[in-house]
Amino acid sequence: MADREVVFLTRDVNIVTIPDGNHGTLSKGQEVTIHQALGSNYTVVTDYGHMVRIAGIDADALGKETQHLHTLVSETDSKAVEKNCWEVMKTVYDPEIPVNIVDLGLVYHCSAKPNADGGNDVHIQMTLTAPGCGMGPVIQSDVEKCIRALPGVSSVDVEVVLDPPWSREMMSEVAQVQLGLF
C-alpha cells in the first residue's frame, strides 16, 4: 500500500498492539491511518502513534470489505489440503513486515496426513524472525485459524521452533527484492 489512508472507525473494534501482542479495543469514531493492508488483516496507526492490528473479519470497522482467497482447490485429499495450507499461509503477514510468512521463510514444514475420520491432520513447523517476538503467538494463531477453516482439515498443530534460527537468507528472492535487500 503506497499511500496511507486515514479512516474513522465505524464501530468499536478489537485490536492487537504491535509489537507486544496485547489485546485491546479502539472506539467508534477514532481516527486511524492504514499502514499495511496485506493478507486478511490491517496494520493501522492510531492518532496517538500506536501501531495496532485489526483482524480481517473486522474490516467493516475500517469501511472495507472482507477479502476472500480464490486460489484454493476444492479437493480434500491430503495433497490438495497441503496445497491449500501453503496458499492460506501466504495470506498471513507479520504486521511490521510487508511480506507473507511463507516468502519471509518462516514456514519450515507443512504436512497433511489422512486420519481415520476421513479428514486430514495438518502439522506446521514455523519460526519467528526473533525468539522474543511479541507477535509470535498472534501469527501462530493466524496460521492455525486459516488452516482450520479449510475443507478436509480435522486438526491443526502449529509448532513454533527456534532451531534453526531464522535469517534473512531464508527469504525468497521475491521477498528480498520487495524489502530492498537485493
Rosetta silent file (secondary structure, phi, psi, omega in degrees, C-alpha in Angstrom):
SEQUENCE: MADREVVFLTRDVNIVTIPDGNHGTLSKGQEVTIHQALGSNYTVVTDYGHMVRIAGIDADALGKETQHLHTLVSETDSKAVEKNCWEVMKTVYDPEIPVNIVDLGLVYHCSAKPNADGGNDVHIQMTLTAPGCGMGPVIQSDVEKCIRALPGVSSVDVEVVLDPPWSREMMSEVAQVQLGLF
SCORE:     score description
SCORE:     0.000 S_00000001
   1 L     0.000  110.461 -175.456    0.000    0.000    0.000 S_00000001
   2 L   -75.686  -49.331 -178.867    1.835    3.094   -1.225 S_00000001
   3 L   -94.389  139.692  175.913   -0.464    5.826    0.115 S_00000001
   4 L   -82.172  135.146 -179.027   -1.553    5.886    3.711 S_00000001
   5 E  -110.381  125.302  177.045   -5.317    6.095    4.076 S_00000001
   6 E   -91.319  129.493  178.018   -6.868    7.884    7.037 S_00000001
   7 E  -135.772  159.289  174.301  -10.210    6.452    8.171 S_00000001
   8 E  -109.748  129.899 -176.627  -12.557    6.869   11.123 S_00000001
   9 L   -62.564  134.486 -177.801  -13.716    3.641   12.736 S_00000001
  10 L   -87.013   -9.086  177.798  -17.390    2.923   12.090 S_00000001
  11 L  -162.500  166.783  172.327  -17.736    0.841   15.283 S_00000001
  12 L   -60.186  144.683 -176.686  -15.740   -0.331   18.286 S_00000001
  13 E  -144.498  141.170  175.559  -13.160   -2.879   17.175 S_00000001
  14 E   -75.428  143.274 -179.345  -10.838   -5.398   18.825 S_00000001
  15 E  -136.594  165.483  170.681   -7.134   -4.852   18.160 S_00000001
  16 E  -124.207  126.630 -178.618   -3.751   -6.393   18.907 S_00000001
  17 E   -76.685  145.726 -179.588   -0.981   -3.976   19.802 S_00000001
  18 L  -113.996  131.811   10.967    2.298   -4.184   17.888 S_00000001
  19 L   -99.901    3.146 -171.293    4.943   -5.322   18.750 S_00000001
  20 L   -82.533  -17.533  175.524    3.907   -6.694   22.152 S_00000001
  21 L    81.532   13.923  178.292    0.796   -8.632   21.056 S_00000001
  22 L   -77.584  152.352 -178.390   -1.544   -7.361   23.772 S_00000001
  23 E   -97.261  148.018  178.652   -5.281   -7.229   23.080 S_00000001
  24 E  -162.514 -166.160 -178.451   -7.398   -4.120   23.358 S_00000001
  25 E  -139.490  141.047  169.388  -10.205   -2.121   21.771 S_00000001
  26 E  -108.020  147.641 -174.824  -10.419    1.052   19.711 S_00000001
  27 L   -91.431  151.683  174.211  -13.601    3.117   19.885 S_00000001
  28 L   -52.188  137.254  178.679  -16.041    4.061   17.170 S_00000001
  29 L    89.594  -12.194 -179.895  -15.071    7.368   15.575 S_00000001
  30 L   -68.875  139.287  178.669  -11.368    7.052   16.387 S_00000001
  31 E   -83.349  132.023  173.953   -9.060    8.145   13.580 S_00000001
  32 E  -135.537  155.366  175.509   -6.559    5.578   12.293 S_00000001
  33 E  -112.911  123.312  178.862   -4.176    5.508    9.365 S_00000001
  34 E   -72.425  116.169 -177.716   -3.990    2.265    7.411 S_00000001
  35 E   -92.335  -38.007 -177.175   -0.283    1.424    7.307 S_00000001
  36 E  -150.104  130.348  177.414   -0.495   -2.026    5.745 S_00000001
  37 E  -129.431   76.635 -177.934   -3.391   -3.928    4.184 S_00000001
  38 E  -124.947  147.397 -176.361   -1.901   -7.265    3.218 S_00000001
  39 L    68.232 -139.830 -178.315   -3.353  -10.715    3.622 S_00000001
  40 L  -107.835    3.251 -177.768   -6.577  -10.570    5.535 S_00000001
  41 E  -116.145  165.397  179.693   -5.509   -8.185    8.327 S_00000001
  42 E  -122.565  134.234  170.481   -4.816   -4.476    8.606 S_00000001
  43 E  -102.244  122.628 -178.437   -1.954   -2.749   10.360 S_00000001
  44 E  -126.277  158.996  175.145   -3.031    0.725   11.394 S_00000001
  45 E  -114.426  128.216 -179.125   -1.506    3.610   13.310 S_00000001
  46 E   -76.589  169.566  178.101   -3.738    5.357   15.826 S_00000001
  47 L   -67.553   -9.332  174.576   -3.951    9.104   16.217 S_00000001
  48 L   -96.337    1.802  178.282   -1.681    8.618   19.267 S_00000001
  49 L    87.612    7.602  178.920    1.005    6.978   17.127 S_00000001
  50 L   -85.849  135.586  176.916    0.434    3.410   18.343 S_00000001
  51 E   -92.095  128.638 -179.418    0.681    0.628   15.761 S_00000001
  52 E  -138.465  161.334  177.795   -2.077   -1.970   16.069 S_00000001
  53 E  -111.374  135.449  174.615   -3.511   -4.821   14.034 S_00000001
  54 E  -113.580  127.095 -177.679   -7.168   -5.135   13.097 S_00000001
  55 L   -66.797  148.913 -179.866   -8.317   -8.599   12.006 S_00000001
  56 H   -56.863  -32.036  178.900   -9.751   -9.022    8.532 S_00000001
  57 H   -65.975  -15.829  178.135  -13.102  -10.126    9.953 S_00000001
  58 H  -103.332   18.819 -178.405  -13.373   -6.583   11.351 S_00000001
  59 H   -56.220  -31.886 -178.955  -12.638   -4.895    8.003 S_00000001
  60 H   -60.827  -28.161  177.879  -16.083   -3.290    8.072 S_00000001
  61 H   -65.220  -21.847  177.431  -14.965   -1.125   11.032 S_00000001
  62 H   -97.705    0.677 -175.966  -12.491    0.443    8.576 S_00000001
  63 L    78.542   22.378 -179.140  -15.096    0.745    5.836 S_00000001
  64 L  -112.687  163.681  175.546  -13.508   -2.153    3.943 S_00000001
  65 L   -97.070  149.678  175.739  -14.822   -5.478    2.707 S_00000001
  66 L   -66.470  135.082 -179.411  -13.594   -8.839    3.959 S_00000001
  67 L   -88.234  148.320  178.616  -11.185  -10.377    1.460 S_00000001
  68 L  -124.820  144.314 -179.548  -11.615  -13.908    0.106 S_00000001
  69 L   -90.141  128.385 -176.308   -8.977  -16.249   -1.333 S_00000001
  70 L  -111.329   13.067 -176.438   -9.792  -17.571   -4.817 S_00000001
  71 L  -105.451   10.088 -177.067   -6.754  -19.826   -5.397 S_00000001
  72 L   -83.687  148.130  175.310   -7.840  -22.823   -3.324 S_00000001
  73 L   -90.609  155.094 -175.002   -8.574  -26.230   -4.797 S_00000001
  74 L   -88.896  -16.406 -179.193  -11.859  -27.944   -3.880 S_00000001
  75 L   -67.434  159.152 -178.469  -10.485  -31.464   -3.302 S_00000001
  76 L  -124.182   14.829  174.381   -9.902  -32.646    0.266 S_00000001
  77 L   -70.315  165.584 -172.925   -7.266  -35.364   -0.182 S_00000001
  78 H   -59.796  -37.826  179.604   -4.035  -34.828    1.754 S_00000001
  79 H   -65.286  -43.017  178.992   -2.095  -33.458   -1.234 S_00000001
  80 H   -66.427  -41.728  178.959   -4.842  -30.898   -2.005 S_00000001
  81 H   -62.396  -42.832  178.866   -5.152  -29.923    1.663 S_00000001
  82 H   -61.574  -42.520  177.668   -1.397  -29.398    1.873 S_00000001
  83 H   -60.412  -45.378  178.928   -1.511  -27.185   -1.240 S_00000001
  84 H   -63.612  -35.764  177.115   -4.343  -25.162    0.282 S_00000001
  85 H   -59.855  -46.802  178.502   -2.408  -24.819    3.545 S_00000001
  86 H   -60.943  -39.897 -179.858    0.512  -23.232    1.689 S_00000001
  87 H   -63.644  -47.152 -177.816   -1.911  -20.907   -0.129 S_00000001
  88 H   -71.377  -29.576  176.768   -3.623  -19.665    3.030 S_00000001
  89 H   -66.830  -23.419  175.898   -0.307  -19.250    4.857 S_00000001
  90 L   -72.135   -6.057  176.348    0.640  -16.807    2.098 S_00000001
  91 L   -97.859   -0.747 -179.749   -2.146  -14.582    3.440 S_00000001
  92 L   -98.099  128.094 -177.608   -0.524  -14.374    6.892 S_00000001
  93 E  -125.166  145.523  164.396    1.794  -11.425    7.435 S_00000001
  94 L   -69.016  125.975 -174.064    3.983  -10.189   10.225 S_00000001
  95 L   -63.520  -12.768  179.365    2.193   -6.866   10.846 S_00000001
  96 L   -99.674   -9.923 -174.871    5.503   -4.970   10.766 S_00000001
  97 L  -125.849  125.392 -176.336    6.879   -6.529    7.568 S_00000001
  98 L   -80.871   44.742  178.832    5.080   -6.294    4.187 S_00000001
  99 L  -137.308  137.149 -179.672    5.962   -9.879    3.189 S_00000001
 100 E   -68.675  160.494 -173.427    3.903  -13.012    3.857 S_00000001
 101 L   -67.203  -24.118  177.571    5.309  -15.599    6.264 S_00000001
 102 L   -71.306  -52.147  179.169    5.948  -18.156    3.502 S_00000001
 103 L   -67.370  -25.925  177.084    8.090  -15.787    1.397 S_00000001
 104 L   -71.193  -16.450  178.704    9.662  -14.480    4.591 S_00000001
 105 L    86.287   19.524 -178.567   10.940  -18.029    5.169 S_00000001
 106 L   -83.481  -19.048 -179.042    9.182  -18.530    8.495 S_00000001
 107 E   -96.791  116.428 -178.347    7.418  -21.773    7.498 S_00000001
 108 E   -91.252  -32.284 -171.972    9.804  -24.723    7.610 S_00000001
 109 E  -154.415  141.975  174.455    7.405  -27.629    7.138 S_00000001
 110 E  -143.579  125.887  175.992    3.793  -28.344    6.214 S_00000001
 111 E  -140.668  147.327  175.023    2.214  -31.791    6.026 S_00000001
 112 E  -124.648  123.957 -178.860   -1.314  -33.150    5.816 S_00000001
 113 E  -120.848  131.843  178.978   -1.890  -36.766    6.783 S_00000001
 114 E   -62.363  144.703  176.951   -5.186  -38.629    6.311 S_00000001
 115 L  -118.851  175.584 -175.457   -6.855  -39.771    9.524 S_00000001
 116 L   -66.322  -20.370 -178.702   -9.417  -42.478   10.359 S_00000001
 117 L   -84.442   -1.290 -179.256  -12.299  -39.957   10.266 S_00000001
 118 L    90.660   -3.280  176.590  -11.719  -39.224    6.572 S_00000001
 119 L   -99.043 -162.092 -179.629  -10.204  -35.813    7.230 S_00000001
 120 E  -130.985  140.688  172.814   -6.593  -34.687    7.479 S_00000001
 121 E   -98.311  123.372 -176.462   -4.339  -33.847   10.395 S_00000001
 122 E  -105.089  134.841  175.924   -2.131  -30.902    9.498 S_00000001
 123 E  -123.571  127.692  178.286    1.260  -30.225   11.077 S_00000001
 124 E  -120.130  134.431  169.537    3.107  -26.953   10.550 S_00000001
 125 E  -114.649  124.808 -179.826    6.597  -26.137   11.737 S_00000001
 126 E  -141.753  167.865  178.847    7.407  -22.458   11.678 S_00000001
 127 L  -129.145 -174.383  178.489    9.715  -19.985   13.306 S_00000001
 128 L  -123.843  159.460  178.845    9.785  -16.291   14.147 S_00000001
 129 L   -68.065  -24.716  176.920   12.070  -13.515   12.946 S_00000001
 130 L  -146.692  139.955 -176.047   13.224  -13.117   16.564 S_00000001
 131 L   -55.765  -34.744 -177.344   12.833  -15.511   19.518 S_00000001
 132 L   -96.137   19.611 -176.699   11.135  -12.926   21.747 S_00000001
 133 L   -56.907  116.733 -179.686    8.731  -11.645   19.088 S_00000001
 134 L   -64.139  -25.141 -179.602    5.644  -10.366   20.920 S_00000001
 135 L   -87.430   -2.885 -178.715    3.517  -11.016   17.843 S_00000001
 136 H   -51.121  -53.088  179.488    4.653  -14.672   17.666 S_00000001
 137 H   -62.794  -31.396  179.209    1.558  -16.121   19.375 S_00000001
 138 H   -69.118  -45.367  178.685   -0.677  -13.899   17.212 S_00000001
 139 H   -64.154  -43.154  177.494    0.988  -15.069   13.973 S_00000001
 140 H   -58.858  -43.997  178.823    0.843  -18.690   15.184 S_00000001
 141 H   -65.535  -38.866  177.067   -2.873  -18.269   15.923 S_00000001
 142 H   -59.155  -44.595  179.569   -3.467  -16.699   12.487 S_00000001
 143 H   -62.230  -46.702 -178.970   -1.877  -19.731   10.823 S_00000001
 144 H   -61.238  -45.581 -178.096   -3.945  -22.138   12.913 S_00000001
 145 H   -63.361  -44.405 -176.369   -7.229  -20.291   12.230 S_00000001
 146 H   -70.549  -32.062  177.906   -6.768  -20.027    8.471 S_00000001
 147 H   -76.701  -40.559  179.924   -5.807  -23.712    8.143 S_00000001
 148 H   -59.704  -28.188 -178.703   -8.549  -24.921   10.491 S_00000001
 149 L   -79.496   -8.188 -178.328  -11.107  -23.199    8.209 S_00000001
 150 L   -75.725  144.591  174.950  -10.025  -25.232    5.165 S_00000001
 151 L   -66.548  141.955  178.108  -12.220  -28.096    3.929 S_00000001
 152 L    87.807    1.121  179.950  -10.804  -31.527    4.705 S_00000001
 153 E  -100.896  122.602  178.094   -8.882  -30.384    7.804 S_00000001
 154 E   -95.135  -41.396 -179.296   -9.705  -32.232   11.039 S_00000001
 155 E  -145.678  155.368 -179.621   -6.913  -30.961   13.261 S_00000001
 156 E  -134.166  131.386  173.447   -4.069  -28.451   13.129 S_00000001
 157 E  -123.594  110.926  178.387   -0.829  -28.413   15.081 S_00000001
 158 E  -105.742  108.351 -176.486    1.256  -25.263   14.550 S_00000001
 159 E  -101.654  123.421  175.821    4.614  -25.779   16.201 S_00000001
 160 E   -93.518  122.237  179.331    6.929  -22.797   16.663 S_00000001
 161 L  -118.501  150.572 -179.796   10.568  -23.859   16.587 S_00000001
 162 L  -113.689    5.414  178.243   13.632  -21.710   17.072 S_00000001
 163 L  -130.430  119.345    3.744   16.167  -24.107   15.585 S_00000001
 164 L   -75.224  149.516  177.985   17.375  -23.410   13.024 S_00000001
 165 L   -67.210  146.291  179.460   17.126  -19.718   13.830 S_00000001
 166 L   -68.113  143.753  171.656   15.609  -17.544   11.124 S_00000001
 167 L  -143.063  159.980 -174.986   17.932  -15.446    8.996 S_00000001
 168 H   -65.128  -16.140  175.902   17.256  -13.227    6.017 S_00000001
 169 H   -67.958  -16.114  179.326   18.867  -15.812    3.717 S_00000001
 170 H   -80.211  -12.004 -179.361   15.712  -17.905    4.291 S_00000001
 171 L   -73.442  148.961  175.785   13.596  -15.313    2.492 S_00000001
 172 L   -68.167  161.797  177.746   12.535  -15.907   -1.081 S_00000001
 173 H   -60.859  -38.866  178.765   14.157  -13.816   -3.794 S_00000001
 174 H   -59.384  -44.530 -179.771   10.824  -12.046   -4.277 S_00000001
 175 H   -64.321  -42.013  179.822   10.744  -11.089   -0.587 S_00000001
 176 H   -63.475  -40.278  177.297   14.312   -9.807   -0.668 S_00000001
 177 H   -65.205  -45.175 -179.655   13.519   -7.631   -3.691 S_00000001
 178 H   -56.493  -37.589 -178.341   10.310   -6.439   -2.046 S_00000001
 179 L   -91.915    3.360  178.625   12.247   -5.338    1.045 S_00000001
 180 L    72.554   27.206 -178.252   15.066   -3.764   -0.995 S_00000001
 181 L   -96.885   -1.050 -178.206   17.664   -6.284    0.164 S_00000001
 182 L  -104.597    0.000    0.000   18.739   -7.331   -3.327 S_00000001
